[in-house]
PDB file of C-alpha atoms and ligand atoms in Angstrom:
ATOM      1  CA  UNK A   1      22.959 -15.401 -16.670  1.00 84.00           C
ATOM      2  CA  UNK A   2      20.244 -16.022 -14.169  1.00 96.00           C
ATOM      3  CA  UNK A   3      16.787 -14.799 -14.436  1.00 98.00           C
ATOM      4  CA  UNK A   4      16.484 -12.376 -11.520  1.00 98.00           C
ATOM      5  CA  UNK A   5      13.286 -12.952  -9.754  1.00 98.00           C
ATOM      6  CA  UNK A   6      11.657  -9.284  -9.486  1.00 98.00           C
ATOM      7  CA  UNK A   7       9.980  -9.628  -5.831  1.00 98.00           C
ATOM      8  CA  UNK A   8       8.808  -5.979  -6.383  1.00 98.00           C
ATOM      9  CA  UNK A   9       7.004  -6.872  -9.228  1.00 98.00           C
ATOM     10  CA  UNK A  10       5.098 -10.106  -8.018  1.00 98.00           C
ATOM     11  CA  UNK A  11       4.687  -8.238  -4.997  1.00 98.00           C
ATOM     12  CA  UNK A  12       2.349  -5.625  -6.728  1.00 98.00           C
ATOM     13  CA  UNK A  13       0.408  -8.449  -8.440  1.00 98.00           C
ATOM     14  CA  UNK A  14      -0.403 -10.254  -4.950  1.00 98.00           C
ATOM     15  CA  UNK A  15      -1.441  -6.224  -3.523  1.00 98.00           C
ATOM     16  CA  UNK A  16      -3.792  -6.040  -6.999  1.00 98.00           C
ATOM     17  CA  UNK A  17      -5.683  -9.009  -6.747  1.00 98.00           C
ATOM     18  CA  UNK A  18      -6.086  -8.182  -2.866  1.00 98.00           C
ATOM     19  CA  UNK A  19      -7.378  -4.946  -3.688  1.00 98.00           C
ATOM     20  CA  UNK A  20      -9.686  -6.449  -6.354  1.00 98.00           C
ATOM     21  CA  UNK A  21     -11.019  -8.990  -3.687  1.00 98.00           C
ATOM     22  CA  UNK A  22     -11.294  -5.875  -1.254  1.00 98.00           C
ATOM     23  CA  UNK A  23     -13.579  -4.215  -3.569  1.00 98.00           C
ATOM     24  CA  UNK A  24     -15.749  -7.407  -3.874  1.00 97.00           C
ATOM     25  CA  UNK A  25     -15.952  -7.330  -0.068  1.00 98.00           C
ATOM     26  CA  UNK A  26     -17.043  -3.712   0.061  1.00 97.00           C
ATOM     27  CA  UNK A  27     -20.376  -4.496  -1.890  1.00 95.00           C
ATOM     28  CA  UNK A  28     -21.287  -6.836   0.673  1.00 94.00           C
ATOM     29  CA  UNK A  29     -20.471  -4.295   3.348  1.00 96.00           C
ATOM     30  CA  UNK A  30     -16.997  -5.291   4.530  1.00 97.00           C
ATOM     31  CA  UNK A  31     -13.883  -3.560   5.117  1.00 98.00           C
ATOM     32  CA  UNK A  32     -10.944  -6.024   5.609  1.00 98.00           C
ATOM     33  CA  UNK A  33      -8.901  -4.523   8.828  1.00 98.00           C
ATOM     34  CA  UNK A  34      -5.579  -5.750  10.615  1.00 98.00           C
ATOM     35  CA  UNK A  35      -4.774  -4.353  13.663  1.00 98.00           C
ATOM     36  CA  UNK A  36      -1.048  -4.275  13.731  1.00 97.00           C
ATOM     37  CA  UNK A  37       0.289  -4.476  17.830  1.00 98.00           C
ATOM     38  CA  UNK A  38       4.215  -2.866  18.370  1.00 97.00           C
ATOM     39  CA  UNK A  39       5.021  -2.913  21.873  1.00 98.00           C
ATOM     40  CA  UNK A  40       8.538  -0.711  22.788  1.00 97.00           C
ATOM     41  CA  UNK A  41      10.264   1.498  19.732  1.00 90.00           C
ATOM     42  CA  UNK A  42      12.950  -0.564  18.317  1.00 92.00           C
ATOM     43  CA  UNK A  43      13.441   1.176  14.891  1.00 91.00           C
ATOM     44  CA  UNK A  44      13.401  -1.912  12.540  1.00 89.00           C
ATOM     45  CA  UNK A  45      10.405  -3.151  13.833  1.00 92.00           C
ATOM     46  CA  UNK A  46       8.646   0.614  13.482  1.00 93.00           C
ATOM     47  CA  UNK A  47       9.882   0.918  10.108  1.00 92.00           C
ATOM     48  CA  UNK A  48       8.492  -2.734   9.305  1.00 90.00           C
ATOM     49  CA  UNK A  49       4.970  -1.554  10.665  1.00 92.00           C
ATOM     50  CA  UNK A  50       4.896   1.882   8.946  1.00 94.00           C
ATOM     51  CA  UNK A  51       6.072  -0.400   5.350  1.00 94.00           C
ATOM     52  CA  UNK A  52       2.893  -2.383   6.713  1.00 95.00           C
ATOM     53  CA  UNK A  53       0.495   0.714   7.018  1.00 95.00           C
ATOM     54  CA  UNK A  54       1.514   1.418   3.436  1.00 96.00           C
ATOM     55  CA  UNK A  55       0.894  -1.900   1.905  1.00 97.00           C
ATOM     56  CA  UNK A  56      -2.926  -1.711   3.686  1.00 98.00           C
ATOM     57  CA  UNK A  57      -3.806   1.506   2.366  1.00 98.00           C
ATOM     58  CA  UNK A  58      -2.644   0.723  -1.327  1.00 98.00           C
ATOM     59  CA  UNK A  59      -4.756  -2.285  -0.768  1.00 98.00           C
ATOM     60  CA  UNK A  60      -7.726  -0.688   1.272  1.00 98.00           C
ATOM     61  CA  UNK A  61      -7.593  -2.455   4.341  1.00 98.00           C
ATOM     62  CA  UNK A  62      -8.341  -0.578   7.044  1.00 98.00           C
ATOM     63  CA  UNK A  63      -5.348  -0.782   9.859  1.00 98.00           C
ATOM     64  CA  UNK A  64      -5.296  -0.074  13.122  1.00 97.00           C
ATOM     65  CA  UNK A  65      -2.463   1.045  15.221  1.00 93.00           C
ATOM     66  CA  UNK A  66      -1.846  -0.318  18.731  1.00 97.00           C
ATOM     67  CA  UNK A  67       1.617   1.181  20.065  1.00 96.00           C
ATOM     68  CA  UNK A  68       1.999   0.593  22.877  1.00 97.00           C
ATOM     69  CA  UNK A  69       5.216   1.217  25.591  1.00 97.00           C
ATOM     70  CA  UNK A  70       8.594  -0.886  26.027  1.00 97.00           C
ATOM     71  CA  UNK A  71       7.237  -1.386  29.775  1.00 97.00           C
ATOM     72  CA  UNK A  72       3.591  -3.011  28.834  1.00 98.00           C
ATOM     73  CA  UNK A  73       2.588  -5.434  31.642  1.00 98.00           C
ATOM     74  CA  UNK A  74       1.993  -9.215  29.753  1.00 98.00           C
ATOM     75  CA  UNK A  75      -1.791  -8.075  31.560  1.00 98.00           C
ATOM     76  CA  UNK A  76      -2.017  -5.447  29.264  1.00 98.00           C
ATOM     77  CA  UNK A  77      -0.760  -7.077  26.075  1.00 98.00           C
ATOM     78  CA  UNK A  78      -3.423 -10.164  26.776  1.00 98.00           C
ATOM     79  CA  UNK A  79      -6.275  -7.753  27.411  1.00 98.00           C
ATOM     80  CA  UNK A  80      -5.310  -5.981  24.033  1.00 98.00           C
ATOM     81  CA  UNK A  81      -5.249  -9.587  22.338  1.00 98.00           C
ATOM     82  CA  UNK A  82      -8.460 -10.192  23.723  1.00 98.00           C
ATOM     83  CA  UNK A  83     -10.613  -7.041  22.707  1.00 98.00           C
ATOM     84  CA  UNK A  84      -9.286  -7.945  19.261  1.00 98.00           C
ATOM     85  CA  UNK A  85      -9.806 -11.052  19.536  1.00 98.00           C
ATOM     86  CA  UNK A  86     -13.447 -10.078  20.325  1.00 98.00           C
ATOM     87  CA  UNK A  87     -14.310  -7.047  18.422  1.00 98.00           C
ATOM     88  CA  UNK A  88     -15.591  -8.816  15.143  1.00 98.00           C
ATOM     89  CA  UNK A  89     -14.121  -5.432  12.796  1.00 98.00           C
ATOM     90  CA  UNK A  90     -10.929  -6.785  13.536  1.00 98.00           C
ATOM     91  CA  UNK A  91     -10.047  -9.398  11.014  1.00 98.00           C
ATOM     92  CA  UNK A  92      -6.371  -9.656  11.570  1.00 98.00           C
ATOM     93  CA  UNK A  93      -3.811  -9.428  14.404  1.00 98.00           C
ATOM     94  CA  UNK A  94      -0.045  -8.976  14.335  1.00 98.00           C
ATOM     95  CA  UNK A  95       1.515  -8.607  16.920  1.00 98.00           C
ATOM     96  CA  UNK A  96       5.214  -7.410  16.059  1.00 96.00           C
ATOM     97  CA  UNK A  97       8.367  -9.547  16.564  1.00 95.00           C
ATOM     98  CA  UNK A  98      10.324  -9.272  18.952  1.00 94.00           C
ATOM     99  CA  UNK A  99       9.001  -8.630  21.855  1.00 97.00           C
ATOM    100  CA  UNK A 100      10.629  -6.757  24.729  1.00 97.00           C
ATOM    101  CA  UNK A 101      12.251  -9.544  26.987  1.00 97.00           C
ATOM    102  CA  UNK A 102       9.871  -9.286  30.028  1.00 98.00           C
ATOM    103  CA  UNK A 103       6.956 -10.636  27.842  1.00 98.00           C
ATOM    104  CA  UNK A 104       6.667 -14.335  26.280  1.00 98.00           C
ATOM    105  CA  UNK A 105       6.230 -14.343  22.791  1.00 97.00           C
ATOM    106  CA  UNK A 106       4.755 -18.090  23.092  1.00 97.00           C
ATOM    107  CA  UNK A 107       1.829 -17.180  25.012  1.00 98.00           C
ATOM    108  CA  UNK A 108       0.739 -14.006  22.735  1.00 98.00           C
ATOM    109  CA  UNK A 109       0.945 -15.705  19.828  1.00 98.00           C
ATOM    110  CA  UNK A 110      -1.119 -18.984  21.560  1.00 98.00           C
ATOM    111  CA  UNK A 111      -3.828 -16.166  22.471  1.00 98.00           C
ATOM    112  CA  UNK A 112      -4.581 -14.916  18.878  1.00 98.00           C
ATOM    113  CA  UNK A 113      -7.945 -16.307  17.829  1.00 98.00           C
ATOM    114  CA  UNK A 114      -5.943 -18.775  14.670  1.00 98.00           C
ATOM    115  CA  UNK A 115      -8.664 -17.071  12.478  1.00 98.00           C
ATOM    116  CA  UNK A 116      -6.712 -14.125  12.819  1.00 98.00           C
ATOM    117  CA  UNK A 117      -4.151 -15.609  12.894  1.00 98.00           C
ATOM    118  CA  UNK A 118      -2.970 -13.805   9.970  1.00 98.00           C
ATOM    119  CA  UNK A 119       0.583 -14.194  10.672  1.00 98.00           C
ATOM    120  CA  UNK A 120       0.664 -17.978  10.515  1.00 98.00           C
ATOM    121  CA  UNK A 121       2.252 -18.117  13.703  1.00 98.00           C
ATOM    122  CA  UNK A 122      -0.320 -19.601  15.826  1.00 98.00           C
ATOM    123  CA  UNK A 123       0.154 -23.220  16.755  1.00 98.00           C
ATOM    124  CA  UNK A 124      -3.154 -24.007  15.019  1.00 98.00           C
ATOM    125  CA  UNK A 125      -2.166 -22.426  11.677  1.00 98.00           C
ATOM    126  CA  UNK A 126       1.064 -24.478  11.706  1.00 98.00           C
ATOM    127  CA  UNK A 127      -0.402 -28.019  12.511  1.00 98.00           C
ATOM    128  CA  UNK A 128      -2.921 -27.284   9.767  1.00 98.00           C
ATOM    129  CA  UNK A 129       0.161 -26.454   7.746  1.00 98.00           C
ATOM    130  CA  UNK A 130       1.783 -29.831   8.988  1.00 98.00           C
ATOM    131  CA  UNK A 131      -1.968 -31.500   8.115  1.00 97.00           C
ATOM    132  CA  UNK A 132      -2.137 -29.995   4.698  1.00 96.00           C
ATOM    133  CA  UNK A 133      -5.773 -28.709   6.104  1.00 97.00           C
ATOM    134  CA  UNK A 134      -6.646 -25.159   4.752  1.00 97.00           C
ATOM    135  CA  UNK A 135      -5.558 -22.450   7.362  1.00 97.00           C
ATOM    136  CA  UNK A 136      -3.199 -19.481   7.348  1.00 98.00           C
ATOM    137  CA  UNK A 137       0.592 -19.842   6.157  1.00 98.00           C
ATOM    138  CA  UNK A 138       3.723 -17.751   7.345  1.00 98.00           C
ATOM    139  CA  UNK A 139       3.960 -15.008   5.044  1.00 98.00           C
ATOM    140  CA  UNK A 140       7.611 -15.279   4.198  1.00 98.00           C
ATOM    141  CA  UNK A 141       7.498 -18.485   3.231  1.00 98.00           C
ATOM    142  CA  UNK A 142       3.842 -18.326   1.349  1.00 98.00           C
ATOM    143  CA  UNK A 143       5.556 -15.289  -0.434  1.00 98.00           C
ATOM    144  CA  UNK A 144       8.596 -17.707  -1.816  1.00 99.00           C
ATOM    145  CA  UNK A 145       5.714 -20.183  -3.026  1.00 98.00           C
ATOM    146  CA  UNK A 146       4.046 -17.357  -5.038  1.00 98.00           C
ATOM    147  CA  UNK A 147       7.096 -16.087  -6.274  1.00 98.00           C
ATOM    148  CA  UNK A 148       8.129 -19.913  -7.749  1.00 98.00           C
ATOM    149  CA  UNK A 149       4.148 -20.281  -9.252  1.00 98.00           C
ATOM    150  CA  UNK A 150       4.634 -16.315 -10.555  1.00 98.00           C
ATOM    151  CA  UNK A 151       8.434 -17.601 -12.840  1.00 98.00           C
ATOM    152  CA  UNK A 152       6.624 -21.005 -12.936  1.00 98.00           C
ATOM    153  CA  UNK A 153       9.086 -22.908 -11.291  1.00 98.00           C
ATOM    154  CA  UNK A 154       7.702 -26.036 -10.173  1.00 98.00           C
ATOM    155  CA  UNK A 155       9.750 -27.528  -7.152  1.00 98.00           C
ATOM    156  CA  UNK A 156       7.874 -31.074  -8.098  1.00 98.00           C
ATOM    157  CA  UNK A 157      10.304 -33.780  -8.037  1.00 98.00           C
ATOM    158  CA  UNK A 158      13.057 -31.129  -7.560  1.00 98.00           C
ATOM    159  CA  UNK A 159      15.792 -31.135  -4.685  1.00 98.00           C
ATOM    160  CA  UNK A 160      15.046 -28.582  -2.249  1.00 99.00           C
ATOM    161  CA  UNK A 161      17.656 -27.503   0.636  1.00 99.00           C
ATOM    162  CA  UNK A 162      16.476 -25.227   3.182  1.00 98.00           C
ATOM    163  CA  UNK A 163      19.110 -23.343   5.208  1.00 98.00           C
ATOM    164  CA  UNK A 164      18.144 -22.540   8.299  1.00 98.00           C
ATOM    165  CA  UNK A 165      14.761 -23.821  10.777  1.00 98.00           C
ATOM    166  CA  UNK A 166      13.002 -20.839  12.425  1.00 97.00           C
ATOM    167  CA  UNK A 167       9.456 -21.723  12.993  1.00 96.00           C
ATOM    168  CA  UNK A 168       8.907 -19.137  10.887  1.00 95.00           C
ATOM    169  CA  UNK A 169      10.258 -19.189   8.003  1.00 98.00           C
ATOM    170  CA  UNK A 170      12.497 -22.338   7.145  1.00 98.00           C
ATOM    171  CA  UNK A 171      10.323 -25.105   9.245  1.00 98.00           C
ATOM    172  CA  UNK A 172       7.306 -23.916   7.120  1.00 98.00           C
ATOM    173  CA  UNK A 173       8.586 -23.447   3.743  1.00 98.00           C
ATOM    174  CA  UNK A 174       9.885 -27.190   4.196  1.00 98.00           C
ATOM    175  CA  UNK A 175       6.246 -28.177   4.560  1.00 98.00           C
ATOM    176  CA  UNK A 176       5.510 -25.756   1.725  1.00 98.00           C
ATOM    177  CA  UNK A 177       7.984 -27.389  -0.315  1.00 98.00           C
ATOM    178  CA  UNK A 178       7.106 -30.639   0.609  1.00 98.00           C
ATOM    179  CA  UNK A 179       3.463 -30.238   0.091  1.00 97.00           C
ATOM    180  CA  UNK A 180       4.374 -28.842  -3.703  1.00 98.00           C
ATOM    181  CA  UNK A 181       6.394 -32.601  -3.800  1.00 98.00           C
ATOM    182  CA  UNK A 182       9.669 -31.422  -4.001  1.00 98.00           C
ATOM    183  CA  UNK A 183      12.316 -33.640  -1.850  1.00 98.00           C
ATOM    184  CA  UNK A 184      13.532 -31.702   0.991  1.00 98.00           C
ATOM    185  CA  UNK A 185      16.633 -31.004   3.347  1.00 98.00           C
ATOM    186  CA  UNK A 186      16.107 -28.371   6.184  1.00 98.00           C
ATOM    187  CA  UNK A 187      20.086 -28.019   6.932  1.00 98.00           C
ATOM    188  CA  UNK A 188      20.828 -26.094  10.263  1.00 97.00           C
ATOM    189  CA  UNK A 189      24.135 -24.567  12.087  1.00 96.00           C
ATOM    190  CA  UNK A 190      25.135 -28.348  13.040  1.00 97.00           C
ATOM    191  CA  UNK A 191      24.765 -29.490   9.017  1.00 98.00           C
ATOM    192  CA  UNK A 192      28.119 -31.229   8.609  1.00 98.00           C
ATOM    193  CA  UNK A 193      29.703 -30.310   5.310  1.00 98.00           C
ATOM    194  CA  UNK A 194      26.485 -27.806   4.307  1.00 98.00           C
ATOM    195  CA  UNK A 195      28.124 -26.852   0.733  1.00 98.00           C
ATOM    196  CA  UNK A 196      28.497 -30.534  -0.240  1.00 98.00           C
ATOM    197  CA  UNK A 197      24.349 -31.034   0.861  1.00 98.00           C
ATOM    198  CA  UNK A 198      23.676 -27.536  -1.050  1.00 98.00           C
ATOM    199  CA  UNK A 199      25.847 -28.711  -4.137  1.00 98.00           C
ATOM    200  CA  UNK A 200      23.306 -31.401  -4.331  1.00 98.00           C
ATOM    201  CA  UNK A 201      20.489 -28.822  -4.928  1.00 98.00           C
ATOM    202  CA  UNK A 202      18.285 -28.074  -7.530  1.00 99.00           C
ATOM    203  CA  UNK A 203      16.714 -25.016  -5.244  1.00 99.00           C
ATOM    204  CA  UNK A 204      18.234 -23.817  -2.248  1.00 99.00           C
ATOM    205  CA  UNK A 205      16.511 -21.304  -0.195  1.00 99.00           C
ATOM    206  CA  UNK A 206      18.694 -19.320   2.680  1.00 98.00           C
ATOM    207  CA  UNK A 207      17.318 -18.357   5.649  1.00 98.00           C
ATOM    208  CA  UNK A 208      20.238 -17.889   7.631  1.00 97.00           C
ATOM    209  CA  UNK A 209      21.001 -14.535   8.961  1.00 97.00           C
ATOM    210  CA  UNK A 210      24.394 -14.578   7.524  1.00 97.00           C
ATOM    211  CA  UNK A 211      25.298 -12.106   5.551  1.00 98.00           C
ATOM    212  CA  UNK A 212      26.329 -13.403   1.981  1.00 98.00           C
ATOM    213  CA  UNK A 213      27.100 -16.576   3.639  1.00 98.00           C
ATOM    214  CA  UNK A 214      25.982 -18.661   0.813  1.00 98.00           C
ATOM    215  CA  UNK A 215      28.416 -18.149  -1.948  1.00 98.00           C
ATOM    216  CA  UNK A 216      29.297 -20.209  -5.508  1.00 98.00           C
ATOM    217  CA  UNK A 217      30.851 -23.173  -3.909  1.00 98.00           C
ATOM    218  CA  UNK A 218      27.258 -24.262  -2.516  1.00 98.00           C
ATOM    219  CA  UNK A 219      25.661 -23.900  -5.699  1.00 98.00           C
ATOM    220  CA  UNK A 220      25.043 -26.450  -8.532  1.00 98.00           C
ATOM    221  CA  UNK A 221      24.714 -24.811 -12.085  1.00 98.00           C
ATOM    222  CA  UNK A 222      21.507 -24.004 -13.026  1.00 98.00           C
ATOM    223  CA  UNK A 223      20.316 -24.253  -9.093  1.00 99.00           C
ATOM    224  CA  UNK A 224      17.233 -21.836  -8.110  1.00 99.00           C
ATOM    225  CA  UNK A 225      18.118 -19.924  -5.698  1.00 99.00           C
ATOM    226  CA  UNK A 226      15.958 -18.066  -3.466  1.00 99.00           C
ATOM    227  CA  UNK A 227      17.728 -15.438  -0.564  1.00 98.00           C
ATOM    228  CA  UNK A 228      15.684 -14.533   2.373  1.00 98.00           C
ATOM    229  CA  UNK A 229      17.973 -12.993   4.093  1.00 98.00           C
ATOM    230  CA  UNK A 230      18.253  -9.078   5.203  1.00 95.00           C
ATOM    231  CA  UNK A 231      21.361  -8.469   6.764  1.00 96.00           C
ATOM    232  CA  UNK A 232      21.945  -4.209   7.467  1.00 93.00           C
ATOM    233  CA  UNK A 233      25.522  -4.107   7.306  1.00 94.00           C
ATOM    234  CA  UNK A 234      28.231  -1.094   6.150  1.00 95.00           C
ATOM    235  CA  UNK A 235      27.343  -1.584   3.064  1.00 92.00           C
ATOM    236  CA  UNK A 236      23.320  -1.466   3.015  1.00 94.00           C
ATOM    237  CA  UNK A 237      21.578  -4.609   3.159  1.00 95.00           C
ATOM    238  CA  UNK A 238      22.577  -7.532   2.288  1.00 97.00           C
ATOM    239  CA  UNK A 239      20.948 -10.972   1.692  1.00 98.00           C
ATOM    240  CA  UNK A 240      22.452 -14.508   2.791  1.00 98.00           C
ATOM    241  CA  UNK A 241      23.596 -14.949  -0.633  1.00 98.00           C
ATOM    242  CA  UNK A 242      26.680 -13.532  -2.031  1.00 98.00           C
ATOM    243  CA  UNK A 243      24.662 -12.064  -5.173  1.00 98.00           C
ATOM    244  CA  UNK A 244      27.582 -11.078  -7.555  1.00 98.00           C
ATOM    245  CA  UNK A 245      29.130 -14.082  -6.998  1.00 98.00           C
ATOM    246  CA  UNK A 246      26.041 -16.630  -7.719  1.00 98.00           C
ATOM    247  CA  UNK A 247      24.013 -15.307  -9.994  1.00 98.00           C
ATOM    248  CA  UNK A 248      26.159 -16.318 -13.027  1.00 98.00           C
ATOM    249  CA  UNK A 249      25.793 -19.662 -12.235  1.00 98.00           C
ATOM    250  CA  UNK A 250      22.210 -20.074 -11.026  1.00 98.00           C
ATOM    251  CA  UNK A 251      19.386 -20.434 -12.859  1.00 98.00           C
ATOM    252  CA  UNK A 252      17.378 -17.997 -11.219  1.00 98.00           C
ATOM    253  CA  UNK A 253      17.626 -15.912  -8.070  1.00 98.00           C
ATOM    254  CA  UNK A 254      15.970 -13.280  -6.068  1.00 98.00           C
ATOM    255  CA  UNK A 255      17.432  -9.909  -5.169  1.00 98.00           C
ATOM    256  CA  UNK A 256      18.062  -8.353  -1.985  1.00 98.00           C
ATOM    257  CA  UNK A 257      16.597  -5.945  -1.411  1.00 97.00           C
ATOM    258  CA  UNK A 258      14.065  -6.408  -3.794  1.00 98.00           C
ATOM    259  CA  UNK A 259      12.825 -10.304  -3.664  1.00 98.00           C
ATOM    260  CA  UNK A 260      11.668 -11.880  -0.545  1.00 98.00           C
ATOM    261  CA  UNK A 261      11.184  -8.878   1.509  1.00 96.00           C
ATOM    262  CA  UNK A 262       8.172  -7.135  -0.530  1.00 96.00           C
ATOM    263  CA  UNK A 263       6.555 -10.788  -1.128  1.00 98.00           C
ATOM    264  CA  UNK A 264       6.150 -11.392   3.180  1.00 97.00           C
ATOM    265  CA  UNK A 265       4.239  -8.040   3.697  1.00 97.00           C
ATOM    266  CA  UNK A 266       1.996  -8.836   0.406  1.00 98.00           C
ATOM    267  CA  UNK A 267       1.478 -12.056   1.905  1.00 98.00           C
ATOM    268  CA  UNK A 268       0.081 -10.244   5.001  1.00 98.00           C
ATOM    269  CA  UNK A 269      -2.388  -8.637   3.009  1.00 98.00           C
ATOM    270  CA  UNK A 270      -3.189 -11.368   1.001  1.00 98.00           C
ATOM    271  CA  UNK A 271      -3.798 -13.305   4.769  1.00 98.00           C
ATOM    272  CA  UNK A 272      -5.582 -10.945   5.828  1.00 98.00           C
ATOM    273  CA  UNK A 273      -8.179 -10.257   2.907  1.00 98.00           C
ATOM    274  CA  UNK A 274      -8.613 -14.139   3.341  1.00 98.00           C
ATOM    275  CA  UNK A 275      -9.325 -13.432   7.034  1.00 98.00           C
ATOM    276  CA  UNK A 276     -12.302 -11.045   6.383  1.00 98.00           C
ATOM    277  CA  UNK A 277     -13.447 -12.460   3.466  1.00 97.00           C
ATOM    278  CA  UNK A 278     -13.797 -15.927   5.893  1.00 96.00           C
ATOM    279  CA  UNK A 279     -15.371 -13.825   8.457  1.00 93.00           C
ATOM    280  CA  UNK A 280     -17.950 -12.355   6.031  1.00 80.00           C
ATOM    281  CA  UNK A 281     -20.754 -14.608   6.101  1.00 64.00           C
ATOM    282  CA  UNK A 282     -20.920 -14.205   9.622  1.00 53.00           C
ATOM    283  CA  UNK A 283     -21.259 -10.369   9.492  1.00 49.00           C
ATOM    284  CA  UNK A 284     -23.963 -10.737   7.477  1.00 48.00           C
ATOM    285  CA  UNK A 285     -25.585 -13.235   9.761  1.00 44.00           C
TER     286      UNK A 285
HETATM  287  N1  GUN B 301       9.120  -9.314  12.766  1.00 69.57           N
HETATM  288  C1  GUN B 301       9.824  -9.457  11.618  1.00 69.57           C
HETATM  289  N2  GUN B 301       9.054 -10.033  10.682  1.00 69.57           N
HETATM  290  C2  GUN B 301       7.845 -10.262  11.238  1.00 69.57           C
HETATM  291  C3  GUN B 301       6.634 -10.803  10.751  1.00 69.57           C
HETATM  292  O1  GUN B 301       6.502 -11.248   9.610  1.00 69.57           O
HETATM  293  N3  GUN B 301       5.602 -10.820  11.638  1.00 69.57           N
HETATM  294  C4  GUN B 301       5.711 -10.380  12.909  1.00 69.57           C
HETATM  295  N4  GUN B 301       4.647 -10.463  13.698  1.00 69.57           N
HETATM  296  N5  GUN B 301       6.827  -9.859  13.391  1.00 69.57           N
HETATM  297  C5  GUN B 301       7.882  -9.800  12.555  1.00 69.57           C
END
């Protein structure tokens, strides 16, 4: 029987020692902020950014709403990026993903000043990432990390397989994992034999988009096994992982829903406390 990594519950420790840091910042005057930026009304992406509003208000971060219409000019989106990126009460931008088609994704994110960069997105944040220079992680991957220091699980020396390499999740939690010395394979939709190279792993993390994809045959005994995957299919959502079927044999693995979802938006806030607390000096000139 695995131990189930409770994402919920390290989750709420990352939100308490934000809000303890938030209260430090008040007594010199600051209030951390994110301005959150949704452009169009595609449900999943409101219901991420009311979660979002949530999280900031448990937390006391201030958060500012930007909605703006599905037809936004890429004018009006930069100007908005701008003002933020200039008005120094704004400590953190995100700017939703995805974007409607008409506007380029590459050149909003390239225009968020990478000190709020809180999303970890910014080309900046990830070469620092590839550097191993302080700077602002993706907060899906940054949540795994916690999550592995939180059941102290120590990838050092371990074999790590990544499955799947978005830019923002499985790229950087290969550098993560690298830069906590684990020895890592970032396996893709052209991996040949992928359950053979998964077999081989002492913690697999699935970033795939493929609901319960990964199932026992790709799983050594006593493997870690970390699912970021949410899948909304008949039957609710659903990870990458086939849950029922792994969990006897792994050593540990996270739920969906449950596990890696709740760790990316305390990540945020986590991000974007550092952001204000950076930013604080200055403020007090
Ligand atoms: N869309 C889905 N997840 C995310 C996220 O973490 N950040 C942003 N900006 N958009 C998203």
């Amino acid at each position: 029987m695995a131990t189930i990594i409770d994402g919920v519950k390290v989750a709420a420790e990352v939100r308490g020692r934000a809000a303890e840091e938030v209260r430090e910042l008040a007594a010199h005057g600051v209030t951390p902020c994110l301005a959150v930026v949704l452009v169009g009304d595609d449900p999943a992406s409101a219901s991420y950014v009311r979660m979002k509003e949530r999280d900031c208000a448990e937390v006391g971060i201030e958060s500012r709403d930007h909605r703006l219409s599905a037809t936004t000019s890429q004018q009006e989106l930069d100007d908005l990026i701008d003002a933020l990126n200039a008005d120094p009460a704004v400590h953190g931008i995100l700017v939703q993903m995805p974007l409607p088609e008409h506007l380029d994704p590459e050149s909003v994110i390239e225009r968020i000043d990478p000190a709020k960069d809180v999303d970890g997105f910014h080309p900046e944040s990830l070469g620092h990432l590839v550097r191993g220079l302080p700077g602002f992680r993706a907060c899906t991957p940054a949540g795994v990390m916690e999550m592995l220091r939180a059941y102290d699980i120590d990838p050092s020396g371990m074999r790590a397989v990544v499955i799947g390499r978005s830019t923002i999740v499985g790229k950087p939690m290969a550098l993560l994992l690298l830069e906590a010395n684990a020895t890592v394979t970032v396996c893709h939709s052209r991996t040949k034999d992928l359950e053979a190279v998964c077999r081989e792993a002492d913690l697999v993390v699935a970033a795939i988009g493929r609901p319960k994809m990964v199932d026992a045959s790709y799983i050594k005994p006593g493997a870690v096994v970390i699912d970021v995957g949410i899948n909304r299919t008949d039957e609710g959502m659903v990870g990458d992982v086939d849950f029922a079927a792994v969990e006897p044999i792994a050593s540990a693995i996270t739920p969906v829903p449950g596990g890696v979802g709740p760790m990316t938006r305390a990540m945020l806030m986590a991000n974007t406390v550092a952001a204000a607390r950076s930013a604080a000096p200055r403020e007090q000139g």
